[in-house]
C-alpha atoms as one frame of an Amber mdcrd trajectory, in Angstrom:
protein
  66.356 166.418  23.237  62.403 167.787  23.010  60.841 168.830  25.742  57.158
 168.181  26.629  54.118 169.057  28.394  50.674 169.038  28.554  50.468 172.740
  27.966  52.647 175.355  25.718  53.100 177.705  28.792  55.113 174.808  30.526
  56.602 173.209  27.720  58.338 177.125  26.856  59.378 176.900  30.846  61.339
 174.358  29.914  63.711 176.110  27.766  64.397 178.319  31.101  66.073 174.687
  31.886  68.112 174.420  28.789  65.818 171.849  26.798  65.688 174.415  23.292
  63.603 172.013  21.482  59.783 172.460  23.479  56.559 171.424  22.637  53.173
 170.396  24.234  51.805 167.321  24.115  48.946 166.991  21.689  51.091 169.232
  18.997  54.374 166.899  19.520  51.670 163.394  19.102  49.903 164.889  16.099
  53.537 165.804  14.625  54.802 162.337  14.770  51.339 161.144  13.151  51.947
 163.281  10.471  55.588 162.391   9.992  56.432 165.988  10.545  58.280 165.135
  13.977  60.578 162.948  14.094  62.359 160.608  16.827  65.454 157.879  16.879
  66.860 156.097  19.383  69.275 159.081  19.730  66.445 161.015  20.864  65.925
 162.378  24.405  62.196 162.908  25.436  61.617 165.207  28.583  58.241 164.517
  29.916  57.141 167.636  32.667  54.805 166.259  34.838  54.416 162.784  33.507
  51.424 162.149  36.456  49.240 164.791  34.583  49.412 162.926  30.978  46.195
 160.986  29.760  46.694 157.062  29.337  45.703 157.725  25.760  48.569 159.944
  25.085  50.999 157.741  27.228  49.678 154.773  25.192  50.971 156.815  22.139
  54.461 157.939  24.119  54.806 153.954  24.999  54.067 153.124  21.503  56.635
 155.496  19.926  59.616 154.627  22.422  58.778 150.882  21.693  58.980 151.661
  17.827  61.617 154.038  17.857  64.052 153.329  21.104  63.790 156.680  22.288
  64.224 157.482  25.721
């Protein structure tokens, strides 16, 4: 399970939820680019705020749960 956000101060609020595994969103898109990150389809993606994401970056999300079967 990974957490997300736009920013780091609400992606580490998460954790207060139980989600250990936090990270914003640009860091977490750029990781997965890299290959540093990666996802399955055993993977659990908490989006916070999903309204407040850019289509560009939920193009990317879209993309990866296509590739990957992530949820």
């Amino acid at each position: 399970m990974i957490g997300l956000s736009q920013a780091w101060r609400q992606a580490d609020a998460m954790q207060e939820a139980g989600i250990d595994r936090t990270v914003a969103m640009q860091p977490f898109l750029a990781g997965i680019q890299s290959g540093e990150v990666e996802v399955d389809r055993n993977t659990v993606l908490v989006v916070d705020e999903a309204a407040q994401i850019g289509p560009r970056q939920f193009l990317e999300l879209l993309k990866l749960w296509r590739e990957t079967g992530c949820v």
